[in-house]
Short mmCIF file of C-alpha atoms and ligand atoms in Angstrom, two decimals:
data_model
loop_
_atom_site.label_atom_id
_atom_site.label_comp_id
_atom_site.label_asym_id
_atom_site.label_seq_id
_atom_site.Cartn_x
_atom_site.Cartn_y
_atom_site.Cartn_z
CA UNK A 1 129.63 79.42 100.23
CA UNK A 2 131.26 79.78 103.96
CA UNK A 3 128.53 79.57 106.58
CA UNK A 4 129.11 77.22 108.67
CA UNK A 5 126.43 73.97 108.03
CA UNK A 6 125.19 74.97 104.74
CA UNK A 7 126.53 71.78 103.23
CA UNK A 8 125.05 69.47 106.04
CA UNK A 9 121.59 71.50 105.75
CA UNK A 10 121.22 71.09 102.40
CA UNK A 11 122.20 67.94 102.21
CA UNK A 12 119.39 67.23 105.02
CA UNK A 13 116.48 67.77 102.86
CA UNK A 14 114.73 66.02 100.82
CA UNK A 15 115.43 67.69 97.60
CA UNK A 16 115.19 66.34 93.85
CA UNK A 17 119.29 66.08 93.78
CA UNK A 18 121.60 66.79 96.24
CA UNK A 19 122.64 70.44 95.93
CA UNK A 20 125.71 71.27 93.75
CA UNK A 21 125.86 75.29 94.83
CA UNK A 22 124.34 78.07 96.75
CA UNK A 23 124.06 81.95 96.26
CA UNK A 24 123.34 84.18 99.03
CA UNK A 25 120.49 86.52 98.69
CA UNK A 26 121.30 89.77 100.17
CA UNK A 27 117.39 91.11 100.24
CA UNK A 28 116.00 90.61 103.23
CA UNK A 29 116.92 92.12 106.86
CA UNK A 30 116.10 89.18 109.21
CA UNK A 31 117.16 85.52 108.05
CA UNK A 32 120.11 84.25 106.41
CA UNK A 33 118.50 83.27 102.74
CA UNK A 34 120.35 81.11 99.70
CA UNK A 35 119.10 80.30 96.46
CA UNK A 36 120.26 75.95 95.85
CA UNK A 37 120.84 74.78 92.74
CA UNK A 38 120.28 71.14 92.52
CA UNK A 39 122.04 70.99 88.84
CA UNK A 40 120.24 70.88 85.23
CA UNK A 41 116.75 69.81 84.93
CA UNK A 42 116.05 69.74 88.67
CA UNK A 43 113.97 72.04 90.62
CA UNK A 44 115.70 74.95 92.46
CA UNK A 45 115.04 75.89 96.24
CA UNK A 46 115.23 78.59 98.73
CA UNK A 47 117.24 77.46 102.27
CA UNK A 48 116.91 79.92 105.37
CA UNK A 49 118.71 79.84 108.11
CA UNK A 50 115.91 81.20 110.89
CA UNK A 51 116.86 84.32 113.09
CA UNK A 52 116.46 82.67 116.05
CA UNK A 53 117.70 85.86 118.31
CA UNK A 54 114.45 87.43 116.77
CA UNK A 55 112.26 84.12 116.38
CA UNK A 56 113.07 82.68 119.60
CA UNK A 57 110.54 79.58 119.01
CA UNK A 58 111.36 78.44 115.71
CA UNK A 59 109.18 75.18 115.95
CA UNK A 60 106.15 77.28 116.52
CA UNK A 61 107.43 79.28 113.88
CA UNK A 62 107.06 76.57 111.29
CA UNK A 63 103.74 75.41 113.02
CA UNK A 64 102.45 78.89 111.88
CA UNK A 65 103.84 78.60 108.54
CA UNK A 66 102.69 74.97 107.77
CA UNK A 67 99.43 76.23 108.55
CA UNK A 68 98.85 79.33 106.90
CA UNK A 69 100.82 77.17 103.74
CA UNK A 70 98.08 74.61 103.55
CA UNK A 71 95.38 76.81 104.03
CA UNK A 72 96.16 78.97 101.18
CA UNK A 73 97.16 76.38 99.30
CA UNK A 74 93.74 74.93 99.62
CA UNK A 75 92.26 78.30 98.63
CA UNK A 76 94.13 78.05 95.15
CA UNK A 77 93.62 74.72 94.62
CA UNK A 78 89.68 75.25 95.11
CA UNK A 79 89.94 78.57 92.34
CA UNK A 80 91.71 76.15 90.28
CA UNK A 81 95.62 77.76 90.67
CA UNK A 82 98.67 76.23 91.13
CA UNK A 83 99.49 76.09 94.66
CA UNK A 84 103.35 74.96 93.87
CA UNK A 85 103.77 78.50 92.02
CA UNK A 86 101.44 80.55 94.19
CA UNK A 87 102.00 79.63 97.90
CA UNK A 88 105.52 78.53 99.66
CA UNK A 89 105.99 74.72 99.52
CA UNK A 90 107.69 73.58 102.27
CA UNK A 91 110.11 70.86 101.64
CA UNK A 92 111.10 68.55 104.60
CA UNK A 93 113.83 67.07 105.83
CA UNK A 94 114.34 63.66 104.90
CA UNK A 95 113.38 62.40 108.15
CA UNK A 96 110.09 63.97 107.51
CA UNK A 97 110.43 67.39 109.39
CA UNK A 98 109.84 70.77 108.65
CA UNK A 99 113.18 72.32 109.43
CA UNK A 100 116.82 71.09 109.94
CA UNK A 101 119.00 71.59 113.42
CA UNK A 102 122.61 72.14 112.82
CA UNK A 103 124.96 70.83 115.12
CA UNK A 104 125.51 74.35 116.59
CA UNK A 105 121.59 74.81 117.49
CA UNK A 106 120.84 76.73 114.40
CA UNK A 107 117.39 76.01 112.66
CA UNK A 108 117.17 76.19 109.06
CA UNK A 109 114.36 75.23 107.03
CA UNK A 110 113.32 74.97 102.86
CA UNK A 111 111.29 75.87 100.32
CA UNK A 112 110.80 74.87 96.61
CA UNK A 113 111.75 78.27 94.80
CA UNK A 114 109.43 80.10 92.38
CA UNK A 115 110.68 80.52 88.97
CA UNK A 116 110.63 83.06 86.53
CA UNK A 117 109.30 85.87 89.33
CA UNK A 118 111.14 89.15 90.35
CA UNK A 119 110.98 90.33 93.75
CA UNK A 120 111.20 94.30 93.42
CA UNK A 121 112.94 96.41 96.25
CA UNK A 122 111.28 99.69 94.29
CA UNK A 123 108.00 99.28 92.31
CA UNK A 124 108.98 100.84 88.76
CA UNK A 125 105.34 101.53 88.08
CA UNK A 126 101.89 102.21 89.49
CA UNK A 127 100.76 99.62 87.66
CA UNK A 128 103.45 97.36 89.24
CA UNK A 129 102.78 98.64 92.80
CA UNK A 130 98.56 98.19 92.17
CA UNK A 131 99.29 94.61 91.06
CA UNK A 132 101.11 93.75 94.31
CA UNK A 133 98.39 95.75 96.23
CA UNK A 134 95.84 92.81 94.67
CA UNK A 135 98.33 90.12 95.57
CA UNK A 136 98.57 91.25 99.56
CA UNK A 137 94.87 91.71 99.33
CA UNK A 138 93.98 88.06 97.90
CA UNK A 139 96.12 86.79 100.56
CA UNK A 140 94.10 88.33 103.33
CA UNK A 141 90.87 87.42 101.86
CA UNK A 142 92.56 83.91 101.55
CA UNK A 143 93.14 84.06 105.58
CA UNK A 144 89.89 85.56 106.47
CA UNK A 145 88.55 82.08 107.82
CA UNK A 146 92.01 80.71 109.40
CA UNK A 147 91.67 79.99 112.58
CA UNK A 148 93.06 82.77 114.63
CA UNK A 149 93.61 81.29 117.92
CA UNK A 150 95.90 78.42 116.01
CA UNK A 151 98.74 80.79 115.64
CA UNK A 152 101.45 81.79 117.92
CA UNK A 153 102.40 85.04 118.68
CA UNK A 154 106.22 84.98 117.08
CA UNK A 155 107.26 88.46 117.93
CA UNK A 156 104.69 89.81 120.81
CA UNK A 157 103.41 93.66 119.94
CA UNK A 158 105.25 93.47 116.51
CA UNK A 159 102.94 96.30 115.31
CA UNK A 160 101.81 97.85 118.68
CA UNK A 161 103.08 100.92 117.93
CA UNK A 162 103.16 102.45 121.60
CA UNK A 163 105.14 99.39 122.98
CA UNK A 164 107.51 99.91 120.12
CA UNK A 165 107.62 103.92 120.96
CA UNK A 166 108.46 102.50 124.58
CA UNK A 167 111.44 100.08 123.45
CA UNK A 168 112.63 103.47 121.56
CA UNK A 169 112.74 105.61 124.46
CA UNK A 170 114.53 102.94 126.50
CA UNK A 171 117.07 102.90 123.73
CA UNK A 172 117.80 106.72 123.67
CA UNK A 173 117.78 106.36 127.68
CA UNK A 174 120.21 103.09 127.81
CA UNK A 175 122.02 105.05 124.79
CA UNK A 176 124.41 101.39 124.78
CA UNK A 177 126.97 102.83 122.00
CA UNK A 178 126.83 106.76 122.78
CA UNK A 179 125.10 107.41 119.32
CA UNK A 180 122.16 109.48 120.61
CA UNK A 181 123.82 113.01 120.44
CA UNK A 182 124.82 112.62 117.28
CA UNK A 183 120.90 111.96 116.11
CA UNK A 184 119.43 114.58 118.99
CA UNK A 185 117.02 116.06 115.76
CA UNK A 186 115.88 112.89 114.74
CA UNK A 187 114.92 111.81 118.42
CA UNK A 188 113.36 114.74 119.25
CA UNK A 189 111.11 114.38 115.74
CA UNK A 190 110.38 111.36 116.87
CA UNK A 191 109.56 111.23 120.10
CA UNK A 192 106.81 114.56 119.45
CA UNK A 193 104.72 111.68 117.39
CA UNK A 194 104.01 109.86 120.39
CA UNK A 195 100.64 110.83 121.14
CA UNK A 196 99.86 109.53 118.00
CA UNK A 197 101.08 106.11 119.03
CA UNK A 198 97.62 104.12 120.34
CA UNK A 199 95.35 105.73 117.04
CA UNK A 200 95.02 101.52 115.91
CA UNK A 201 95.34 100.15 119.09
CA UNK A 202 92.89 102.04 120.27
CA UNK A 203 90.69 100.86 117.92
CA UNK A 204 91.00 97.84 117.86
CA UNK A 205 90.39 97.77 121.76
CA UNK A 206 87.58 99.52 120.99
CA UNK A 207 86.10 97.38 118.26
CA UNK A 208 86.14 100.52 115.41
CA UNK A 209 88.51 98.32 114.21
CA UNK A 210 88.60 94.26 113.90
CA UNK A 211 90.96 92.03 114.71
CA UNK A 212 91.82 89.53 111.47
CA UNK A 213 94.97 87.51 110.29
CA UNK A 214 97.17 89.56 108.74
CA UNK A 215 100.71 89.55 107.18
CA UNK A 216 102.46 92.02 108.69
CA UNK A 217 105.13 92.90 106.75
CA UNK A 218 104.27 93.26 103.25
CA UNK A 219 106.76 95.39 101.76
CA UNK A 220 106.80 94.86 97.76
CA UNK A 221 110.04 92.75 98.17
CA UNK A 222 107.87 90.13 100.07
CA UNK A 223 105.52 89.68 97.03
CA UNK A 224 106.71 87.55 94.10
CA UNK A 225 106.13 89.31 90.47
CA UNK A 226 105.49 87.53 87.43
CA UNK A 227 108.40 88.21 85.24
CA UNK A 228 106.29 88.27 82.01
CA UNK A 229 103.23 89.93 82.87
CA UNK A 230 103.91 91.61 86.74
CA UNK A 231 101.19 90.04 88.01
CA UNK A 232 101.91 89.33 91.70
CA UNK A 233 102.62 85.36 92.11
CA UNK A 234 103.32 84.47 95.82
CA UNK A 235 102.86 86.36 99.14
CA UNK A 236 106.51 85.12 101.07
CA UNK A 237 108.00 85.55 104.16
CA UNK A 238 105.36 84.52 106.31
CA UNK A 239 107.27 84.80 109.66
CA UNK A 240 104.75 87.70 111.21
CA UNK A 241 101.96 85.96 109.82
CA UNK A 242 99.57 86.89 113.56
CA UNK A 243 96.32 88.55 114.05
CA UNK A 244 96.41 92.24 113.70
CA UNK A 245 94.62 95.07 112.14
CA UNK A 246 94.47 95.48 108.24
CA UNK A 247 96.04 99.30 108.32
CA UNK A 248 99.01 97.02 109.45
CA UNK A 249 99.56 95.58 106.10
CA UNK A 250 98.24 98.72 104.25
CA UNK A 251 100.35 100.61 105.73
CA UNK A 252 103.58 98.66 105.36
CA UNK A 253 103.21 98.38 102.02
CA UNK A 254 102.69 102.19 101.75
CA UNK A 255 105.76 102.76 103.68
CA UNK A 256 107.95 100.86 101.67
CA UNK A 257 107.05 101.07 98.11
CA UNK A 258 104.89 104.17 97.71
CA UNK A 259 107.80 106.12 99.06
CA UNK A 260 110.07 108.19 96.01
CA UNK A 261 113.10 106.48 96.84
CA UNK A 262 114.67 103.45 98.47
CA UNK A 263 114.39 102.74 102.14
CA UNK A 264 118.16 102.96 102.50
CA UNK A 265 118.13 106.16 100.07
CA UNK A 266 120.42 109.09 101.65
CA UNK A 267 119.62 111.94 99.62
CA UNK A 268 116.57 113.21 101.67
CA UNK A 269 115.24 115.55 98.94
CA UNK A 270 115.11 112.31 96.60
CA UNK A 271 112.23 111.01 99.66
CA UNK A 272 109.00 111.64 99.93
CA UNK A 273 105.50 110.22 99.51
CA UNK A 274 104.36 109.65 95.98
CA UNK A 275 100.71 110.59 95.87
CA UNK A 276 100.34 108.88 92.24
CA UNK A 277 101.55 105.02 93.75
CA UNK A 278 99.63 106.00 97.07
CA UNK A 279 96.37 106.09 94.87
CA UNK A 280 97.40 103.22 92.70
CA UNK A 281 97.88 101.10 95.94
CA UNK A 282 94.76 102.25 97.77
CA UNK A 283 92.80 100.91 94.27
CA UNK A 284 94.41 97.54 94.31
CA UNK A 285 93.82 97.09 98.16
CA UNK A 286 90.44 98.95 98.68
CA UNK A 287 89.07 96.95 95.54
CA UNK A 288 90.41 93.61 96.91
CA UNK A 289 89.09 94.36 100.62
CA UNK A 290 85.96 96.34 99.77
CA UNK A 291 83.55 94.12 101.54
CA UNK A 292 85.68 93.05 104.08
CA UNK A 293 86.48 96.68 105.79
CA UNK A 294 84.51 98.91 107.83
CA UNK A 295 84.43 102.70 106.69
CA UNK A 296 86.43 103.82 109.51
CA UNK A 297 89.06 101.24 108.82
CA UNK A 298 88.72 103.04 105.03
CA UNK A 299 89.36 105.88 106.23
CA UNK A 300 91.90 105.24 108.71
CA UNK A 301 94.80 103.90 105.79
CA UNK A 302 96.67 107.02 105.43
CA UNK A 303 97.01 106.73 109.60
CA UNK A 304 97.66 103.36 108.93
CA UNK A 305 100.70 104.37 106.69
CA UNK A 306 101.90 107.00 108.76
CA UNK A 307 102.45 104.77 111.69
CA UNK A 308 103.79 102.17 110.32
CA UNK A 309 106.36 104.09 108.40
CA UNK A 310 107.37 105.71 112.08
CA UNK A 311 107.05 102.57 113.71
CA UNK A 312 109.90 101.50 110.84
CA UNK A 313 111.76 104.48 111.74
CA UNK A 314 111.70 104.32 115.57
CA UNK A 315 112.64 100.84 115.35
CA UNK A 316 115.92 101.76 112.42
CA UNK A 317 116.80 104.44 115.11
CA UNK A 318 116.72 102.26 117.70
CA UNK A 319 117.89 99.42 116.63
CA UNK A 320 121.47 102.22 115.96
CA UNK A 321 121.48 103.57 119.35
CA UNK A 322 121.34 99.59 120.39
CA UNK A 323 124.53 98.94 117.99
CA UNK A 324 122.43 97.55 115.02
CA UNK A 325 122.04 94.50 116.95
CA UNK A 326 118.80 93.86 115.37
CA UNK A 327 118.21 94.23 111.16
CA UNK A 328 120.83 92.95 109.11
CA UNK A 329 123.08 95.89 108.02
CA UNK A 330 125.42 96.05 104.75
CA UNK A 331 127.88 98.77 106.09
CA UNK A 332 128.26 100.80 109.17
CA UNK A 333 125.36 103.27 109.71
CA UNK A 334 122.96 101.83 107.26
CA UNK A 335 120.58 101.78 110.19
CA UNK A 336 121.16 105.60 110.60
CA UNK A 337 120.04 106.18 106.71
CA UNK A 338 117.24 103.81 107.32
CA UNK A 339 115.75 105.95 109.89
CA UNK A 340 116.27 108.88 108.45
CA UNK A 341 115.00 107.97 105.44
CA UNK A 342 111.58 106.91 107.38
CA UNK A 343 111.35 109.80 109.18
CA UNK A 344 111.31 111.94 106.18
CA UNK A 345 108.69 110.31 105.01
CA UNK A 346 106.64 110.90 108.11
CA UNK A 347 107.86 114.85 107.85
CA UNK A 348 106.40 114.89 104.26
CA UNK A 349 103.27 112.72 105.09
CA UNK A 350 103.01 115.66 108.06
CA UNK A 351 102.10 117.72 104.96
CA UNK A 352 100.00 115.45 102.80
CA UNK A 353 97.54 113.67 105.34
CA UNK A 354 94.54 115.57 103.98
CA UNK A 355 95.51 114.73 100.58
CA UNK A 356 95.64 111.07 101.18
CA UNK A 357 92.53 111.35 103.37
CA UNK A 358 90.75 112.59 100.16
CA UNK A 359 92.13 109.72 97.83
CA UNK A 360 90.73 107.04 100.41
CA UNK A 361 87.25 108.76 100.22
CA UNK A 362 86.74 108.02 96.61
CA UNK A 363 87.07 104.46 97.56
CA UNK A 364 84.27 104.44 100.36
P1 ADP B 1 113.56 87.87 105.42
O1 ADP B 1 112.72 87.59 106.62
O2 ADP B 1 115.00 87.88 105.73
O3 ADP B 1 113.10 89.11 104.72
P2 ADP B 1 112.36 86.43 103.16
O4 ADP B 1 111.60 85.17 103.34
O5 ADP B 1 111.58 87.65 102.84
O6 ADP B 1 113.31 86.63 104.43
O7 ADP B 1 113.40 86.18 101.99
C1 ADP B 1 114.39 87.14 101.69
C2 ADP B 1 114.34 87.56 100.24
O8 ADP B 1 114.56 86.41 99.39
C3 ADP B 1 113.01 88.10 99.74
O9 ADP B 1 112.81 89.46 100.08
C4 ADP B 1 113.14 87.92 98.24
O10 ADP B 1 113.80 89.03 97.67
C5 ADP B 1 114.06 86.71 98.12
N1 ADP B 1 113.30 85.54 97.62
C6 ADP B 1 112.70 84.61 98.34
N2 ADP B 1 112.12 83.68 97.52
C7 ADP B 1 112.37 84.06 96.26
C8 ADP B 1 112.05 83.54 94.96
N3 ADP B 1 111.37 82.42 94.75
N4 ADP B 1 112.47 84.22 93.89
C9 ADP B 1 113.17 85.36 94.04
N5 ADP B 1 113.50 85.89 95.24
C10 ADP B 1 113.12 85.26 96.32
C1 GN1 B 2 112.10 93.38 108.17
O1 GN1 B 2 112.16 90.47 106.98
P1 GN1 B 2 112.05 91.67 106.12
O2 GN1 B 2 113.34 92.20 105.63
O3 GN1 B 2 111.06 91.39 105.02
C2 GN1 B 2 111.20 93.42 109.40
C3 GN1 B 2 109.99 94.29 109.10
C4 GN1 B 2 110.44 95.70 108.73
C5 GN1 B 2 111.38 95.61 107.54
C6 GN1 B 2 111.96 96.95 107.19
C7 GN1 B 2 110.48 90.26 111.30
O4 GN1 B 2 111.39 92.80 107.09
O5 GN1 B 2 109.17 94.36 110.26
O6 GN1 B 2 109.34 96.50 108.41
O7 GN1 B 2 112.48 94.70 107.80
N1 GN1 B 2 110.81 92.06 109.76
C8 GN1 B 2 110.86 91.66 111.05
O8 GN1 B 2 112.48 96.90 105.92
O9 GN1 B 2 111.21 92.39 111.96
MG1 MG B 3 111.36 89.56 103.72
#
């Protein structure tokens, strides 16, 4: 394995045996991820080498993520679970901290991996999909008493929606790489949602809408399966982890693994919002979150999933015209497909709103 400092950050913490290999893990879009093997009959482990040109505070990244850990971890402990399996253990260093510097500035910190689970990029089943709706649920109950005003704010306005519409127009104005005539449709698509933009903000300033600790990006490949039985094991990647409004994570979720197809998926006819996991997510999450949601925030998902399927696509489009300077790319214009892909979505959700309004409404 080539990156630079892998060697001298695994052999930093304080694993069973010292590390005899690592495998990249291509899944996610923001850190650098490797599964270790610490040879036969030892416990395995996940390294991560922190975005930092995202995170720019990584120790108060790890404060929030220590946190939230041992909360949860006291959660499943009290219901009698087993918080190694079903919350992220954080392994230190062996000088007893909770990430690793590399001589080049770089942050990296460790996990003990979770066995025998399957991280899904498309949910093969409603049943699959409802099961991880429970999981994300459970872990919001879990952080319904963490103390908000502990966390940091890692990435300010993650999910303000009209800030993000703002950073998109700047990057069809700045137009850095001269991409912008070439996706004049999709800009123009975009850019008519805006007055849509403030619908949760709004609300929330308001008080329609309450302000708890959410996730923030729970799409399905951030909830470990159960390989046996699909139940959902472990909420991961716990980097946006920030108060926020519960359409957030709703809505994420719906984006990502209620849609037809992959997010990356290029064949536009193959994309469009599946009605049958849209209902089988709504149980899982409504059933989880009954008592904890107002009716308006009931009936405010399917807005919920709209926006945060065109916040995805705004920021995919923009984050092209920048010169993909942002989400981790596998070949040149995967960005492009990414948007368009999102935006799609939001062109067939244009026609099914009602229809998802109605679904919510048997769960009032
Ligand atoms: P990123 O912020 O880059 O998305 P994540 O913390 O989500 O980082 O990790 C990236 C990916 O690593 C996850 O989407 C998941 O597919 C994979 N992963 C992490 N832990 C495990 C695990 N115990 N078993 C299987 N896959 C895992
Ligand atoms: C990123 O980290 P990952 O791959 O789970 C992004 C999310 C996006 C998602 C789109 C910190 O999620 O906000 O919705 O890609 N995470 C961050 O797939 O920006
Ligand atoms: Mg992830």
């Amino acid at each position: 394995m080539s990156v630079k400092y892998i060697e001298e950050a695994g052999n930093a913490f304080a694993f069973a045996a010292a590390p005899v290999s690592y495998e990249r893990c291509d899944a996610g879009h923001i850190n650098d991820t490797y599964f270790v093997n610490c040879g036969e009959g030892n416990p395995k482990y996940i390294m991560q080498r922190v975005n930092t040109d995202i995170f720019k505070d990584p120790i108060q990244l790890m404060s929030n993520i220590k946190g939230v850990c041992l909360h949860v971890a006291k959660k499943i402990k009290a219901a009698g679970g087993d918080p190694d399996r079903e919350v992220r253990k954080i392994i230190e260093t062996k000088s007893g901290d909770d990430y690793y510097v590399d001589p080049d500035g770089r942050y990296w910190r460790a996990y003990l991996m979770i066995e025998d689970v399957i991280s899904y990029n498309t949910p093969d089943s409603p049943e699959l999909f409802y099961k991880s709706a429970v999981a994300f649920g459970k872990f919001f109950n879990q952080l319904a008493d963490y103390p908000a005003e502990t966390l940091y704010e890692t990435i300010p306005n993650f999910h303000n929606s009209v800030s993000r519409m703002n950073d998109f127009k700047k990057a069809v104005a700045e137009d850095k790489t001269g991409r912008a005539a070439e996706m004049k449709p999709e800009i123009e698509f975009a850019l008519s949602k805006e007055p849509l933009c403030s619908y949760i903000i709004d609300r929330l300033a308001d008080g329609r809408f309450k302000l708890c600790v959410t996730h923030n990006d729970t799409k399905l490949n951030n909830v470990l399966m159960d390989a046996k039985t699909g139940e959902g094991v472990c909420i991961i990647d716990l980097d946006t982890v920030m108060p926020g409004s519960v359409l957030y994570d709703f809505g994420d979720s719906i984006r990502f693994g209620a849609s037809s197809a992959a997010e990356d998926e290029t064949d536009l006819d193959k994309v469009y919002m599946d009605l049958n996991m849209f209902e089988a997510y709504v149980k899982g999450f409504v059933g989880e979150l009954h008592d904890s949601m107002t009716p308006d925030e009931i009936m405010g998902l399917p807005m919920g999933a709209y926006l945060m399927t065109l916040e995805t696509g705004i920021r995919f489009l923009g984050d092209y015209l920048n010169g993909d300077v942002y989400f981790h790319t596998h070949y040149e214009g995967q960005n492009k497909d990414r948007a368009r892909n999102q935006l799609k979505l939001i062109a067939d959700m244009d026609k099914k709103l009602s229809q998802m309004q109605e679904i919510v409404k048997k769960y009032l």
